[in-house]
Coordinates of C-alpha atoms in Angstrom, one line a residue:
M1 CA 14.4 14.3 37.8
K2 CA 14.3 11.1 39.9
H3 CA 12.3 9.3 37.1
L4 CA 14.8 10.5 34.5
S5 CA 17.7 9.0 36.5
S6 CA 15.8 5.7 36.9
F7 CA 15.0 5.6 33.2
L8 CA 18.6 6.3 32.3
L9 CA 19.8 3.5 34.6
V10 CA 17.4 1.1 33.0
V11 CA 18.6 2.1 29.5
I12 CA 22.2 1.7 30.5
F13 CA 21.6 -1.7 32.0
A14 CA 19.7 -2.8 29.0
F15 CA 22.5 -1.6 26.7
S16 CA 25.1 -3.4 28.8
A17 CA 23.1 -6.6 28.7
N18 CA 22.9 -6.4 24.9
V19 CA 26.7 -5.9 24.7
V20 CA 27.4 -8.9 27.0
N21 CA 24.8 -11.0 25.0
A22 CA 26.5 -10.0 21.7
Q23 CA 29.9 -10.9 23.2
M24 CA 28.6 -14.3 24.4
S25 CA 27.1 -15.0 21.0
A26 CA 30.4 -14.2 19.3
I27 CA 32.3 -16.4 21.7
N28 CA 29.9 -19.3 21.2
E29 CA 30.3 -18.9 17.4
S30 CA 34.1 -18.9 17.9
K31 CA 34.0 -22.0 20.0
E32 CA 31.9 -23.7 17.3
R33 CA 34.3 -22.7 14.5
I34 CA 37.3 -23.9 16.6
A35 CA 35.5 -27.3 17.2
E36 CA 34.9 -27.6 13.5
L37 CA 38.5 -26.6 12.7
L38 CA 39.9 -29.2 15.1
K39 CA 37.8 -31.9 13.5
I40 CA 39.5 -31.5 10.1
D41 CA 42.3 -34.0 9.7
L42 CA 45.2 -31.9 8.4
S43 CA 47.9 -34.3 9.5
A44 CA 47.0 -37.0 6.9
K45 CA 49.6 -37.2 4.2
C46 CA 48.7 -37.8 0.6
G47 CA 52.3 -38.5 -0.6
I48 CA 52.7 -35.4 -2.7
E49 CA 55.3 -33.2 -1.0
S50 CA 54.0 -29.8 -2.0
I51 CA 50.4 -30.7 -0.9
D52 CA 51.7 -32.3 2.3
N53 CA 53.8 -29.2 3.1
F54 CA 50.7 -27.0 2.4
A55 CA 48.6 -29.1 4.7
A56 CA 51.2 -29.1 7.4
A57 CA 51.5 -25.3 7.3
V58 CA 47.7 -24.9 7.5
K59 CA 47.7 -27.4 10.5
S60 CA 50.2 -25.2 12.2
V61 CA 48.1 -22.1 11.6
A62 CA 45.0 -23.9 12.7
D63 CA 46.6 -24.9 16.0
K64 CA 47.8 -21.3 16.6
T65 CA 44.3 -20.0 15.7
S66 CA 42.7 -22.3 18.3
E67 CA 45.3 -21.3 20.9
T68 CA 44.7 -17.6 20.3
S69 CA 40.9 -17.9 20.4
N70 CA 41.1 -19.8 23.7
I71 CA 43.3 -17.0 25.1
L72 CA 40.8 -14.4 24.0
V73 CA 37.9 -16.3 25.5
S74 CA 39.8 -16.4 28.8
L75 CA 40.6 -12.7 28.7
T76 CA 37.0 -11.9 27.9
D77 CA 35.9 -13.8 30.9
R78 CA 38.4 -12.0 33.1
I79 CA 37.1 -8.6 31.8
N80 CA 33.4 -9.5 32.1
N81 CA 33.9 -10.9 35.6
K82 CA 36.1 -7.9 36.5
T83 CA 38.6 -10.3 38.0
D84 CA 42.3 -9.9 37.1
I85 CA 41.7 -7.4 34.3
P86 CA 44.4 -7.9 31.7
T87 CA 47.0 -5.2 31.3
V88 CA 47.6 -3.2 28.2
D89 CA 50.9 -5.0 27.8
E90 CA 49.2 -8.4 28.1
L91 CA 46.7 -7.4 25.3
K92 CA 49.6 -6.1 23.2
G93 CA 51.2 -9.5 23.5
V94 CA 48.0 -11.2 22.2
E95 CA 47.7 -8.5 19.5
N96 CA 51.2 -9.3 18.3
H97 CA 50.4 -13.0 18.4
I98 CA 47.4 -12.3 16.1
K99 CA 49.7 -10.3 13.7
E100 CA 52.1 -13.2 13.6
L101 CA 49.2 -15.5 12.9
S102 CA 48.3 -13.3 10.0
K103 CA 51.8 -13.7 8.6
S104 CA 51.6 -17.4 9.0
V105 CA 48.3 -17.5 7.1
T106 CA 49.9 -15.6 4.2
E107 CA 52.9 -18.0 4.2
A108 CA 50.6 -21.0 4.2
G109 CA 48.6 -19.4 1.4
N110 CA 51.8 -19.0 -0.6
L111 CA 52.3 -22.8 -0.5
A112 CA 48.9 -23.3 -2.1
V113 CA 50.4 -22.3 -5.5
E114 CA 53.0 -25.1 -5.3
A115 CA 50.3 -27.5 -4.0
A116 CA 48.1 -26.8 -7.0
K117 CA 51.1 -27.4 -9.3
G118 CA 51.7 -30.7 -7.5
L119 CA 48.1 -31.7 -8.1
K120 CA 48.3 -30.8 -11.9
E121 CA 51.4 -32.9 -12.3
L122 CA 49.7 -36.1 -10.9
K123 CA 49.0 -38.9 -13.3
N124 CA 48.0 -41.6 -10.9
P125 CA 44.2 -41.5 -10.3
M126 CA 44.6 -43.2 -7.0
K127 CA 46.9 -40.4 -5.7
I128 CA 44.6 -37.7 -7.2
K129 CA 41.8 -38.7 -4.8
G130 CA 43.9 -38.4 -1.7
A131 CA 45.5 -35.2 -3.0
M132 CA 42.1 -33.7 -3.7
K133 CA 40.8 -34.6 -0.2
S134 CA 43.9 -33.0 1.4
L135 CA 43.4 -29.8 -0.7
N136 CA 39.7 -29.6 0.1
D137 CA 40.4 -30.1 3.8
T138 CA 43.0 -27.3 3.8
K139 CA 40.7 -25.0 1.9
K140 CA 37.9 -25.6 4.4
A141 CA 40.3 -25.1 7.3
L142 CA 41.6 -21.8 5.8
E143 CA 38.0 -20.5 5.4
I144 CA 37.4 -21.2 9.1
I145 CA 40.7 -19.6 10.1
V146 CA 39.9 -16.4 8.2
K147 CA 36.5 -16.1 9.9
E148 CA 38.1 -16.8 13.2
M149 CA 40.8 -14.2 12.7
E150 CA 38.1 -11.6 12.0
F151 CA 36.6 -12.5 15.4
Q152 CA 40.1 -12.3 17.0
V153 CA 40.9 -8.8 15.5
K154 CA 37.5 -7.5 16.6
T155 CA 37.7 -9.0 20.0
I156 CA 41.2 -7.7 20.8
A157 CA 40.2 -4.2 19.6
E158 CA 37.1 -4.3 21.9
M159 CA 39.3 -5.4 24.8
F160 CA 41.6 -2.4 24.4
T161 CA 38.6 -0.1 24.4
S162 CA 37.0 -1.8 27.4
I163 CA 40.0 -1.5 29.7
S164 CA 40.9 2.0 28.7

């Protein structure tokens, strides 16, 4: 029986180490995505109002995404270090923030239609180049944001489970 207990402790320890390693890997991937997201210049204006509005909306979402991920990393550290474990209410606040972020992504996405129309109406080849760069940057940013939001949803769900 003593050997069985020792074996079970080793298995539990190994499983716990794998969970922490997976969390750290996900956090590192998140940090890499956020760094890549913040490198994208979404504040540059191309002079086409619908495209500039779309880029501004995506920039706002990118900033909120970065902020939310930083909060989740901090909360994960608190949970893993067992210091100042977040309350359910605190996690619900972050969860609501993620829900609002999702709405903001949808709203920004809705502006993409008008941005595409703005691009089609362009006749000046010099403006087309700037407009295309802006649209490509917003597309790249949105792709990163969607991946990051998947991390955020998964992480907040795991947090609720871990503090229950």
